Short mmCIF file of C-alpha atoms in Angstrom, two decimals:
data_model
loop_
_atom_site.label_atom_id
_atom_site.label_comp_id
_atom_site.label_asym_id
_atom_site.label_seq_id
_atom_site.Cartn_x
_atom_site.Cartn_y
_atom_site.Cartn_z
CA UNK A 957 8.71 20.57 -9.00
CA UNK A 958 5.93 19.52 -11.35
CA UNK A 959 2.81 20.89 -12.95
CA UNK A 960 -0.11 19.17 -11.22
CA UNK A 961 -3.87 19.23 -11.67
CA UNK A 962 -6.30 18.15 -9.00
CA UNK A 963 -9.86 17.23 -10.03
CA UNK A 964 -12.39 17.13 -7.20
CA UNK A 965 -12.13 19.30 -4.10
CA UNK A 966 -14.16 17.43 -1.50
CA UNK A 967 -13.14 16.81 2.10
CA UNK A 968 -10.18 14.75 0.85
CA UNK A 969 -9.24 16.50 -2.41
CA UNK A 970 -9.20 20.05 -1.05
CA UNK A 971 -6.43 19.48 1.51
CA UNK A 972 -4.55 17.01 -0.73
CA UNK A 973 -4.30 19.68 -3.43
CA UNK A 974 -3.20 22.11 -0.76
CA UNK A 975 -0.29 19.92 0.21
CA UNK A 976 0.83 19.80 -3.43
CA UNK A 977 0.90 23.58 -3.52
CA UNK A 978 2.70 23.80 -0.20
CA UNK A 979 5.37 21.42 -1.52
CA UNK A 980 6.10 23.87 -4.32
CA UNK A 981 4.28 22.22 -7.22
CA UNK A 982 2.42 24.36 -9.75
CA UNK A 983 -1.21 23.37 -9.13
CA UNK A 984 -4.38 23.85 -11.17
CA UNK A 985 -7.68 22.74 -9.66
CA UNK A 986 -11.13 21.95 -11.01
CA UNK A 987 -14.34 21.22 -9.13
CA UNK A 988 -17.93 20.82 -10.26
CA UNK A 989 -18.88 23.70 -8.01
CA UNK A 990 -16.63 26.37 -9.46
CA UNK A 991 -16.79 28.58 -6.38
CA UNK A 992 -14.94 25.96 -4.39
CA UNK A 993 -12.13 25.83 -6.91
CA UNK A 994 -11.87 29.60 -6.78
CA UNK A 995 -11.80 29.54 -2.97
CA UNK A 996 -8.98 26.96 -3.08
CA UNK A 997 -7.01 29.07 -5.56
CA UNK A 998 -7.44 32.17 -3.39
CA UNK A 999 -6.27 30.27 -0.33
CA UNK A 1000 -3.32 28.41 -1.82
CA UNK A 1001 -2.22 30.64 -4.68
CA UNK A 1002 -2.89 28.14 -7.46
CA UNK A 1003 -5.17 28.40 -10.44
CA UNK A 1004 -8.82 27.42 -10.86
CA UNK A 1005 -9.89 26.09 -14.27
CA UNK A 1006 -13.39 26.34 -15.67
CA UNK A 1007 -13.30 22.96 -17.46
CA UNK A 1008 -11.63 19.61 -17.00
CA UNK A 1009 -9.94 19.94 -20.38
CA UNK A 1010 -8.42 23.29 -19.52
CA UNK A 1011 -7.29 22.03 -16.14
CA UNK A 1012 -5.38 19.02 -17.43
CA UNK A 1013 -3.94 20.35 -20.72
CA UNK A 1014 -0.44 21.26 -19.48
CA UNK A 1015 -0.23 18.99 -16.44
CA UNK A 1016 2.51 16.41 -15.83
CA UNK A 1017 0.34 14.75 -13.19
CA UNK A 1018 -3.46 14.76 -12.93
CA UNK A 1019 -4.96 13.62 -9.63
CA UNK A 1020 -8.64 12.91 -9.22
CA UNK A 1021 -10.57 12.29 -6.00
CA UNK A 1022 -14.27 11.97 -6.83
CA UNK A 1023 -17.35 10.17 -5.59
CA UNK A 1024 -18.09 6.85 -7.37
CA UNK A 1025 -17.62 5.00 -10.65
CA UNK A 1026 -19.99 7.21 -12.69
CA UNK A 1027 -18.22 10.37 -11.49
CA UNK A 1028 -14.80 9.02 -12.37
CA UNK A 1029 -15.97 7.80 -15.74
CA UNK A 1030 -17.52 11.16 -16.65
CA UNK A 1031 -14.43 13.14 -15.65
CA UNK A 1032 -11.97 10.67 -17.22
CA UNK A 1033 -13.76 10.86 -20.55
CA UNK A 1034 -12.98 14.58 -20.57
CA UNK A 1035 -9.50 14.38 -19.04
CA UNK A 1036 -7.75 11.56 -20.90
CA UNK A 1037 -8.11 12.95 -24.46
CA UNK A 1038 -6.96 16.41 -23.26
CA UNK A 1039 -3.84 15.26 -21.41
CA UNK A 1040 -0.43 15.61 -23.01
CA UNK A 1041 1.51 12.46 -23.97
CA UNK A 1042 3.62 11.11 -21.14
CA UNK A 1043 1.47 12.62 -18.38
CA UNK A 1044 0.12 10.46 -15.58
CA UNK A 1045 -3.50 10.20 -14.37
CA UNK A 1046 -3.71 9.20 -10.70
CA UNK A 1047 -7.18 8.27 -9.50
CA UNK A 1048 -7.48 8.55 -5.72
CA UNK A 1049 -11.21 7.76 -5.76
CA UNK A 1050 -12.30 4.55 -4.12
CA UNK A 1051 -13.95 2.91 -7.13
CA UNK A 1052 -14.25 -0.50 -8.79
CA UNK A 1053 -11.25 -2.51 -9.99
CA UNK A 1054 -13.11 -3.07 -13.24
CA UNK A 1055 -13.24 0.66 -13.94
CA UNK A 1056 -9.54 0.99 -13.08
CA UNK A 1057 -8.67 -1.64 -15.67
CA UNK A 1058 -10.79 0.12 -18.26
CA UNK A 1059 -9.18 3.46 -17.61
CA UNK A 1060 -5.71 1.90 -17.73
CA UNK A 1061 -6.42 0.62 -21.24
CA UNK A 1062 -7.77 3.98 -22.35
CA UNK A 1063 -4.79 5.77 -20.91
CA UNK A 1064 -2.36 3.46 -22.69
CA UNK A 1065 -4.11 4.15 -25.99
CA UNK A 1066 -3.77 7.89 -25.34
CA UNK A 1067 -0.09 7.60 -24.52
CA UNK A 1068 -0.38 8.48 -20.83
CA UNK A 1069 0.24 6.61 -17.59
CA UNK A 1070 -2.44 5.58 -15.10
CA UNK A 1071 -2.55 4.56 -11.45
CA UNK A 1072 -5.57 3.53 -9.42
CA UNK A 1073 -4.52 4.87 -6.07
CA UNK A 1074 -7.26 4.84 -3.42
CA UNK A 1075 -6.27 6.25 -0.05
CA UNK A 1076 -6.83 5.39 3.60
CA UNK A 1077 -6.57 7.78 6.54
CA UNK A 1078 -9.78 9.76 6.23
CA UNK A 1079 -10.23 13.52 6.40
CA UNK A 1080 -7.66 13.85 9.16
CA UNK A 1081 -5.10 11.98 7.13
CA UNK A 1082 -5.72 14.21 4.14
CA UNK A 1083 -5.50 17.39 6.22
CA UNK A 1084 -2.30 16.27 7.91
CA UNK A 1085 -0.66 14.88 4.76
CA UNK A 1086 -0.56 11.41 6.37
CA UNK A 1087 -2.51 9.25 3.93
CA UNK A 1088 -1.75 5.63 3.03
CA UNK A 1089 -1.96 5.06 -0.75
CA UNK A 1090 -2.59 1.63 -2.32
CA UNK A 1091 -1.63 1.66 -6.01
CA UNK A 1092 -2.30 -0.42 -9.09
CA UNK A 1093 -0.38 0.11 -12.29
CA UNK A 1094 3.07 -0.17 -13.90
CA UNK A 1095 6.18 0.05 -11.77
CA UNK A 1096 7.75 2.88 -13.77
CA UNK A 1097 4.55 4.90 -13.55
CA UNK A 1098 4.43 4.39 -9.82
CA UNK A 1099 8.04 5.39 -9.39
CA UNK A 1100 7.45 8.64 -11.28
CA UNK A 1101 4.30 9.42 -9.30
CA UNK A 1102 5.80 8.72 -5.84
CA UNK A 1103 7.63 12.04 -5.76
CA UNK A 1104 4.43 14.06 -6.09
CA UNK A 1105 2.12 11.82 -3.99
CA UNK A 1106 4.69 12.18 -1.21
CA UNK A 1107 3.25 15.66 -0.56
CA UNK A 1108 0.19 14.15 1.12
CA UNK A 1109 1.16 10.58 1.94
CA UNK A 1110 2.94 8.86 4.78
CA UNK A 1111 3.13 5.54 2.94
CA UNK A 1112 2.67 4.34 -0.64
CA UNK A 1113 2.67 0.81 -2.01
CA UNK A 1114 2.47 -0.63 -5.49
CA UNK A 1115 0.23 -3.68 -5.01
CA UNK A 1116 0.10 -5.00 -8.58
CA UNK A 1117 -1.27 -4.17 -12.04
CA UNK A 1118 -4.19 -1.85 -12.75
CA UNK A 1119 -7.08 -2.57 -10.40
CA UNK A 1120 -4.86 -3.98 -7.61
CA UNK A 1121 -4.98 -0.69 -5.70
CA UNK A 1122 -8.76 -0.79 -5.64
CA UNK A 1123 -8.79 -4.43 -4.58
CA UNK A 1124 -6.38 -3.63 -1.74
CA UNK A 1125 -8.65 -0.78 -0.60
CA UNK A 1126 -11.54 -3.30 -0.53
CA UNK A 1127 -9.45 -5.45 1.83
CA UNK A 1128 -8.91 -2.37 3.98
CA UNK A 1129 -12.63 -1.70 4.22
CA UNK A 1130 -13.45 -5.34 4.96
CA UNK A 1131 -11.04 -5.24 7.90
CA UNK A 1132 -12.27 -1.91 9.20
CA UNK A 1133 -15.93 -3.05 9.10
CA UNK A 1134 -15.20 -6.02 11.33
CA UNK A 1135 -12.97 -4.07 13.72
CA UNK A 1136 -15.46 -1.27 14.25
CA UNK A 1137 -18.34 -3.66 14.85
CA UNK A 1138 -16.25 -5.64 17.36
CA UNK A 1139 -15.22 -2.48 19.15
CA UNK A 1140 -18.83 -1.29 19.25
CA UNK A 1141 -20.00 -4.53 20.81
CA UNK A 1142 -17.15 -4.53 23.30
CA UNK A 1143 -17.86 -0.98 24.50
CA UNK A 1144 -21.59 -1.67 24.59
CA UNK A 1145 -20.98 -4.81 26.68
CA UNK A 1146 -18.66 -2.92 29.04
CA UNK A 1147 -21.23 -0.21 29.69
CA UNK A 1148 -24.02 -2.70 30.25
CA UNK A 1149 -21.78 -4.54 32.71
CA UNK A 1150 -21.25 -1.39 34.73
CA UNK A 1151 -17.56 -1.08 33.86
CA UNK A 1152 -15.72 2.15 33.36
CA UNK A 1153 -14.91 2.24 29.59
CA UNK A 1154 -11.76 4.28 30.19
CA UNK A 1155 -10.39 1.68 32.61
CA UNK A 1156 -11.36 -1.14 30.25
CA UNK A 1157 -9.66 0.48 27.26
CA UNK A 1158 -6.61 1.26 29.35
CA UNK A 1159 -6.37 -2.43 30.23
CA UNK A 1160 -7.04 -4.00 26.85
CA UNK A 1161 -5.47 -1.50 24.46
CA UNK A 1162 -1.96 -2.71 25.34
CA UNK A 1163 -2.80 -6.26 24.30
CA UNK A 1164 -4.07 -8.22 21.32
CA UNK A 1165 -7.34 -6.21 21.11
CA UNK A 1166 -5.49 -3.00 20.26
CA UNK A 1167 -6.36 -1.19 17.02
CA UNK A 1168 -6.26 2.29 15.51
CA UNK A 1169 -10.02 2.45 15.91
CA UNK A 1170 -9.74 1.65 19.59
CA UNK A 1171 -7.01 4.19 20.23
CA UNK A 1172 -8.68 6.99 18.28
CA UNK A 1173 -12.45 6.38 18.53
CA UNK A 1174 -13.36 4.69 21.79
CA UNK A 1175 -13.89 7.95 23.70
CA UNK A 1176 -16.09 9.62 21.06
CA UNK A 1177 -18.03 6.39 20.67
CA UNK A 1178 -19.01 6.21 24.34
CA UNK A 1179 -19.81 9.94 24.27
CA UNK A 1180 -22.17 9.39 21.34
CA UNK A 1181 -20.19 11.73 19.08
CA UNK A 1182 -19.82 10.74 15.47
CA UNK A 1183 -18.37 13.71 13.58
CA UNK A 1184 -14.74 12.54 13.43
CA UNK A 1185 -14.20 10.56 10.31
CA UNK A 1186 -15.37 8.80 7.21
CA UNK A 1187 -19.14 9.12 6.68
CA UNK A 1188 -21.43 6.08 6.58
CA UNK A 1189 -22.76 7.01 3.17
CA UNK A 1190 -19.26 6.63 1.75
CA UNK A 1191 -18.52 3.47 3.73
CA UNK A 1192 -21.66 1.85 2.31
CA UNK A 1193 -20.56 2.86 -1.16
CA UNK A 1194 -17.22 1.22 -0.55
CA UNK A 1195 -18.80 -1.93 0.90
CA UNK A 1196 -21.19 -2.11 -2.09
CA UNK A 1197 -18.24 -2.11 -4.46
CA UNK A 1198 -16.48 -4.70 -2.29
CA UNK A 1199 -19.47 -7.04 -2.11
CA UNK A 1200 -20.00 -6.76 -5.90
CA UNK A 1201 -16.38 -7.74 -6.42
CA UNK A 1202 -16.76 -10.63 -4.01
CA UNK A 1203 -19.69 -11.94 -6.04
CA UNK A 1204 -17.39 -11.89 -9.08
CA UNK A 1205 -14.38 -13.55 -7.49
CA UNK A 1206 -16.23 -15.99 -5.22
CA UNK A 1207 -14.92 -14.56 -1.94
CA UNK A 1208 -17.18 -15.15 1.06
CA UNK A 1209 -17.68 -12.04 3.18
CA UNK A 1210 -20.39 -12.83 5.74
CA UNK A 1211 -19.21 -10.31 8.33
CA UNK A 1212 -18.74 -7.44 5.82
CA UNK A 1213 -22.22 -8.12 4.40
CA UNK A 1214 -23.74 -8.12 7.86
CA UNK A 1215 -21.99 -4.91 8.92
CA UNK A 1216 -23.18 -3.28 5.72
CA UNK A 1217 -26.74 -3.97 6.84
CA UNK A 1218 -25.93 -2.60 10.29
CA UNK A 1219 -24.78 0.59 8.60
CA UNK A 1220 -28.11 0.65 6.76
CA UNK A 1221 -29.79 0.56 10.16
CA UNK A 1222 -27.78 3.59 11.27
CA UNK A 1223 -28.72 5.42 8.06
CA UNK A 1224 -32.34 4.75 8.92
CA UNK A 1225 -31.68 6.45 12.26
CA UNK A 1226 -30.58 9.56 10.38
CA UNK A 1227 -26.91 8.85 10.61
CA UNK A 1228 -25.92 9.12 6.95
CA UNK A 1229 -23.19 11.60 7.67
CA UNK A 1230 -22.09 10.13 10.97
CA UNK A 1231 -18.67 8.53 10.93
CA UNK A 1232 -18.14 4.75 10.75
CA UNK A 1233 -17.74 4.40 14.50
CA UNK A 1234 -21.47 5.12 14.87
CA UNK A 1235 -22.17 1.39 14.63
CA UNK A 1236 -22.39 1.55 18.43
CA UNK A 1237 -25.48 3.78 18.11
CA UNK A 1238 -27.64 0.99 16.81
CA UNK A 1239 -26.70 -1.05 19.92
CA UNK A 1240 -27.30 1.83 22.32
CA UNK A 1241 -30.52 3.16 20.86
CA UNK A 1242 -33.88 1.63 20.03
CA UNK A 1243 -34.29 1.04 16.33
#
């Protein structure tokens, strides 16, 4: 068992830290809103720290799950100098590959390990300890970190050096954007054609059209319910990072760019906190 610190107790971080405690690790948490850290500590029997520095000082592993690049940068500037030599910083935030490479260099200079380790699986995956983790960093650092990340993961992969985990997460979001838009159009078409969506899904979900999104979201999509997953605000943040990276590396992402604009339409409808399957709403409702 290890001494672990978790920085950031949002919809993902709160249950992820809980799984660490349930696995028997000694866990200290920190959150910008201190009351949330205290609530976590009361629920899970860990400790709540008042500052980032105090939270990380004795940790073997420091996990962070924050909002965007500026959030990660601000917290890392406090955490890295305060961490003990040989500890490992694991950033589960979906952020830029450029920032991951910068933090890796800073961590090396401080004598600590670093992994960029964005996750996939959404809130349900975090709550059920069934996340998929895409990592960038050194092989020995990854091997050491696997045993603690196992508390909340169903699968972990080392993709390459620092930044590779973030790049892999970008691929994940590119694929999801296209799949959800295709599913939205298919369900919309089925309804306009007078078909029973349940019968249609029953027929096509056993063939080449099958996807996780189809299996888990078709019913809530046709029922106009969008409170079951990753919020559009966060998806647009991820797509922004992805499209910025594509401009740097020359990749052409016409579908991802188009779907990003479709998500902007849903935001304009008031759907900022709807889940990503709400793309169907812009087809079903007047803009």
